[in-house]
Structure formats: structure tokens, C-alpha cells
Amino acid sequence: MTSTPTGVSRGRSTRALVGAGVFGFGVSALVDVLLLHHVLQWHHLVSARVSPNTVDGLRTNLLADGLFSLVMLAVAGVGVGLMWRAERRTAAPLAVRPLAGVVLVGVGLFDLFDVVVDHTLLGLHHALSQGGTYDPYWALVSLGIVALGVLVYRSGRNSTRGGTDGPA
């Protein structure tokens, strides 16, 4: 037995895990825009810089939301592509739990990126348009999602050494 097949298999598994994280990052951004920006209307991407209380301001905010959504759709698509390529190139199916765990890590990392970069460093918007009062809680929830993802990933890796965990 040579180490090449195992190395190749690990490379494909790593590619799939990276794809899962990228997918989670992109999907979290899309859910954020759809739920928080459009349905609940808590804020828009640039609502701390351009007031959405005028027609022109709302148009600018919706344009920024739309462009951001297109970019994040592409990011999620790249993640799906990486997972799909990795799955097609391996004889054994990829384990579901580790992939799901890394998707959750990607979700939490987007939320953490959002609160640190968009809310704090760039000041583009806040969790609620009234100000940054809820931003620390958003960061804690984000860290909780990352921690949950790590737990799900580890539970899948521990139960599937050398195999798959079957349907989730």
C-alpha cells in the first residue's frame, strides 16, 4: 500500500471541506441580506453611511444590497463547485457531518466578519439601525455558531475514521 492514494484522498477531502466553509460563508451572507435587510428591514449594507429614509438613499442601499448579494451568490457557488469536484473524484462518499460542521463554521465566520469589519471597522451598518448596541451580542452569537460547527465537525470526524457516517 502506498501513501499516494491516502494523500490524494486527504487532498480531495480538504478541498471538499474548504468548499463547505466557502459555501457556508456565502449562504450566511445571502440569508443576512434576505432576512435582515429585506424582510425585517433592520438595516441595509450601507445604511449607516447613506440614510435609507429617502427614496434616493433607499435606492442606493438596495443597489448595494443587490451587488453584495450577487458577489455572495458567486462565493456560495464556488463553494458548491469545490465540494462537487471533490465528491466526483473520490470513490467513497464524503462524510456528511464533517461537511455540515464546516458549513456552520463558514456561517459563523461570515457573521463574525460582518460584525468586525462591516459594523466596527468600516461602520457601514449595525445589527439594528439604532446603533451598535447589539453588535457585541451579534459577535457572541457568531462565535457560538463557529463553536457549534467545530463540535459537529469533530463529532463527524471521530465517528467516521476511515469511513462515512451515512445519512445525517
CSV table of C-alpha atoms in Angstrom, one decimal:
chain,number,residue,atom,x,y,z
A,1,MET,CA,0.0,0.0,0.0
A,2,THR,CA,1.4,3.4,-1.0
A,3,SER,CA,0.8,6.7,0.6
A,4,THR,CA,-0.3,8.3,-2.6
A,5,PRO,CA,-4.0,7.3,-2.6
A,6,THR,CA,-4.3,8.4,1.0
A,7,GLY,CA,-2.6,11.7,0.3
A,8,VAL,CA,-4.9,12.2,-2.8
A,9,SER,CA,-7.9,11.3,-0.7
A,10,ARG,CA,-6.9,13.7,2.0
A,11,GLY,CA,-6.4,16.4,-0.6
A,12,ARG,CA,-9.9,15.8,-2.0
A,13,SER,CA,-11.4,15.8,1.5
A,14,THR,CA,-9.6,19.0,2.3
A,15,ARG,CA,-10.9,20.6,-0.9
A,16,ALA,CA,-14.4,19.5,0.0
A,17,LEU,CA,-14.1,20.9,3.5
A,18,VAL,CA,-12.8,24.3,2.1
A,19,GLY,CA,-15.7,24.3,-0.3
A,20,ALA,CA,-18.1,23.6,2.6
A,21,GLY,CA,-16.7,26.6,4.5
A,22,VAL,CA,-16.8,28.9,1.5
A,23,PHE,CA,-20.4,27.7,0.8
A,24,GLY,CA,-21.4,28.4,4.4
A,25,PHE,CA,-19.8,31.9,4.3
A,26,GLY,CA,-21.7,32.8,1.1
A,27,VAL,CA,-25.1,31.4,2.2
A,28,SER,CA,-24.9,33.2,5.5
A,29,ALA,CA,-24.4,36.4,3.7
A,30,LEU,CA,-27.4,35.7,1.5
A,31,VAL,CA,-29.6,34.9,4.4
A,32,ASP,CA,-28.4,38.0,6.2
A,33,VAL,CA,-29.4,40.2,3.2
A,34,LEU,CA,-32.7,38.5,2.6
A,35,LEU,CA,-33.8,38.3,6.2
A,36,LEU,CA,-32.2,41.3,8.0
A,37,HIS,CA,-32.1,43.7,5.1
A,38,HIS,CA,-35.3,42.9,3.1
A,39,VAL,CA,-37.8,41.1,5.3
A,40,LEU,CA,-37.1,42.6,8.8
A,41,GLN,CA,-35.6,45.8,7.4
A,42,TRP,CA,-33.3,46.2,10.4
A,43,HIS,CA,-30.5,47.7,8.2
A,44,HIS,CA,-29.1,47.7,4.7
A,45,LEU,CA,-25.5,47.2,3.7
A,46,VAL,CA,-24.5,50.9,3.8
A,47,SER,CA,-27.4,52.3,5.9
A,48,ALA,CA,-25.0,53.9,8.5
A,49,ARG,CA,-23.4,55.9,5.7
A,50,VAL,CA,-26.4,56.6,3.4
A,51,SER,CA,-29.8,57.0,5.1
A,52,PRO,CA,-32.4,54.7,3.7
A,53,ASN,CA,-35.1,57.2,4.8
A,54,THR,CA,-35.2,59.0,1.4
A,55,VAL,CA,-36.1,57.5,-2.0
A,56,ASP,CA,-32.6,58.1,-3.3
A,57,GLY,CA,-31.0,56.8,-0.1
A,58,LEU,CA,-33.1,53.6,-0.2
A,59,ARG,CA,-32.2,53.1,-3.9
A,60,THR,CA,-28.5,53.4,-3.0
A,61,ASN,CA,-28.9,50.9,-0.2
A,62,LEU,CA,-30.9,48.4,-2.2
A,63,LEU,CA,-28.3,48.7,-5.0
A,64,ALA,CA,-25.5,47.9,-2.5
A,65,ASP,CA,-27.5,45.0,-1.1
A,66,GLY,CA,-28.1,43.6,-4.6
A,67,LEU,CA,-24.5,43.9,-5.7
A,68,PHE,CA,-23.4,42.3,-2.4
A,69,SER,CA,-25.9,39.5,-2.9
A,70,LEU,CA,-24.6,38.8,-6.4
A,71,VAL,CA,-21.0,38.5,-5.1
A,72,MET,CA,-22.1,36.3,-2.2
A,73,LEU,CA,-24.1,34.1,-4.6
A,74,ALA,CA,-20.8,33.6,-6.6
A,75,VAL,CA,-18.9,32.8,-3.4
A,76,ALA,CA,-21.5,30.2,-2.4
A,77,GLY,CA,-21.3,28.8,-6.0
A,78,VAL,CA,-17.5,28.5,-5.7
A,79,GLY,CA,-18.1,26.5,-2.5
A,80,VAL,CA,-20.6,24.2,-4.2
A,81,GLY,CA,-18.2,23.7,-7.1
A,82,LEU,CA,-15.3,22.8,-4.8
A,83,MET,CA,-17.4,20.2,-3.0
A,84,TRP,CA,-18.8,18.8,-6.2
A,85,ARG,CA,-15.4,18.3,-7.7
A,86,ALA,CA,-14.1,16.7,-4.6
A,87,GLU,CA,-17.1,14.3,-4.4
A,88,ARG,CA,-16.8,13.3,-8.1
A,89,ARG,CA,-13.1,12.5,-7.7
A,90,THR,CA,-13.3,10.1,-4.8
A,91,ALA,CA,-14.6,6.5,-4.7
A,92,ALA,CA,-16.1,6.8,-1.2
A,93,PRO,CA,-18.8,9.3,-0.5
A,94,LEU,CA,-17.8,12.3,1.6
A,95,ALA,CA,-18.9,12.2,5.2
A,96,VAL,CA,-21.9,14.4,5.9
A,97,ARG,CA,-21.3,15.5,9.5
A,98,PRO,CA,-17.8,17.0,8.9
A,99,LEU,CA,-19.0,18.9,5.8
A,100,ALA,CA,-22.1,20.2,7.8
A,101,GLY,CA,-19.8,21.2,10.6
A,102,VAL,CA,-17.6,23.2,8.3
A,103,VAL,CA,-20.6,24.8,6.6
A,104,LEU,CA,-21.6,26.0,10.1
A,105,VAL,CA,-18.1,27.3,10.7
A,106,GLY,CA,-18.4,29.3,7.4
A,107,VAL,CA,-21.8,30.7,8.5
A,108,GLY,CA,-20.3,31.8,11.8
A,109,LEU,CA,-17.2,33.3,10.2
A,110,PHE,CA,-19.3,35.4,7.8
A,111,ASP,CA,-21.3,36.7,10.8
A,112,LEU,CA,-18.1,37.4,12.7
A,113,PHE,CA,-16.6,39.1,9.6
A,114,ASP,CA,-19.8,41.2,9.3
A,115,VAL,CA,-19.7,42.4,12.9
A,116,VAL,CA,-16.0,43.1,13.0
A,117,VAL,CA,-15.4,44.6,9.5
A,118,ASP,CA,-18.8,46.0,8.4
A,119,HIS,CA,-20.1,47.1,11.7
A,120,THR,CA,-17.0,48.1,13.6
A,121,LEU,CA,-14.1,48.9,11.3
A,122,LEU,CA,-16.0,50.3,8.3
A,123,GLY,CA,-19.1,51.5,10.1
A,124,LEU,CA,-21.3,50.5,7.2
A,125,HIS,CA,-24.3,49.4,9.3
A,126,HIS,CA,-25.1,47.8,12.7
A,127,ALA,CA,-27.2,44.8,13.7
A,128,LEU,CA,-30.1,47.3,14.3
A,129,SER,CA,-30.2,50.7,12.6
A,130,GLN,CA,-30.5,52.4,16.1
A,131,GLY,CA,-26.7,51.9,16.6
A,132,GLY,CA,-24.1,49.4,17.7
A,133,THR,CA,-25.8,48.4,21.0
A,134,TYR,CA,-26.5,44.9,19.7
A,135,ASP,CA,-23.2,44.3,17.9
A,136,PRO,CA,-21.4,42.6,20.8
A,137,TYR,CA,-24.2,40.2,21.1
A,138,TRP,CA,-24.0,39.5,17.3
A,139,ALA,CA,-20.3,38.7,17.8
A,140,LEU,CA,-21.1,36.3,20.6
A,141,VAL,CA,-23.8,34.5,18.5
A,142,SER,CA,-21.3,34.3,15.7
A,143,LEU,CA,-18.7,32.7,17.9
A,144,GLY,CA,-21.3,30.3,19.2
A,145,ILE,CA,-22.1,29.3,15.6
A,146,VAL,CA,-18.4,28.7,14.9
A,147,ALA,CA,-18.1,26.6,18.1
A,148,LEU,CA,-21.1,24.6,17.2
A,149,GLY,CA,-19.7,24.0,13.7
A,150,VAL,CA,-16.4,22.8,15.2
A,151,LEU,CA,-18.3,20.4,17.5
A,152,VAL,CA,-20.3,19.0,14.6
A,153,TYR,CA,-17.2,18.6,12.5
A,154,ARG,CA,-15.3,16.8,15.3
A,155,SER,CA,-18.2,14.5,16.1
A,156,GLY,CA,-18.3,13.5,12.4
A,157,ARG,CA,-14.5,13.0,12.2
A,158,ASN,CA,-14.5,10.9,15.4
A,159,SER,CA,-17.3,8.6,14.3
A,160,THR,CA,-16.1,8.2,10.7
A,161,ARG,CA,-12.4,7.4,10.9
A,162,GLY,CA,-11.8,5.6,7.6
A,163,GLY,CA,-15.5,5.6,6.6
A,164,THR,CA,-18.6,7.7,6.1
A,165,ASP,CA,-21.3,8.5,8.6
A,166,GLY,CA,-24.0,7.8,6.2
A,167,PRO,CA,-27.2,10.0,6.1
A,168,ALA,CA,-27.2,12.8,8.5
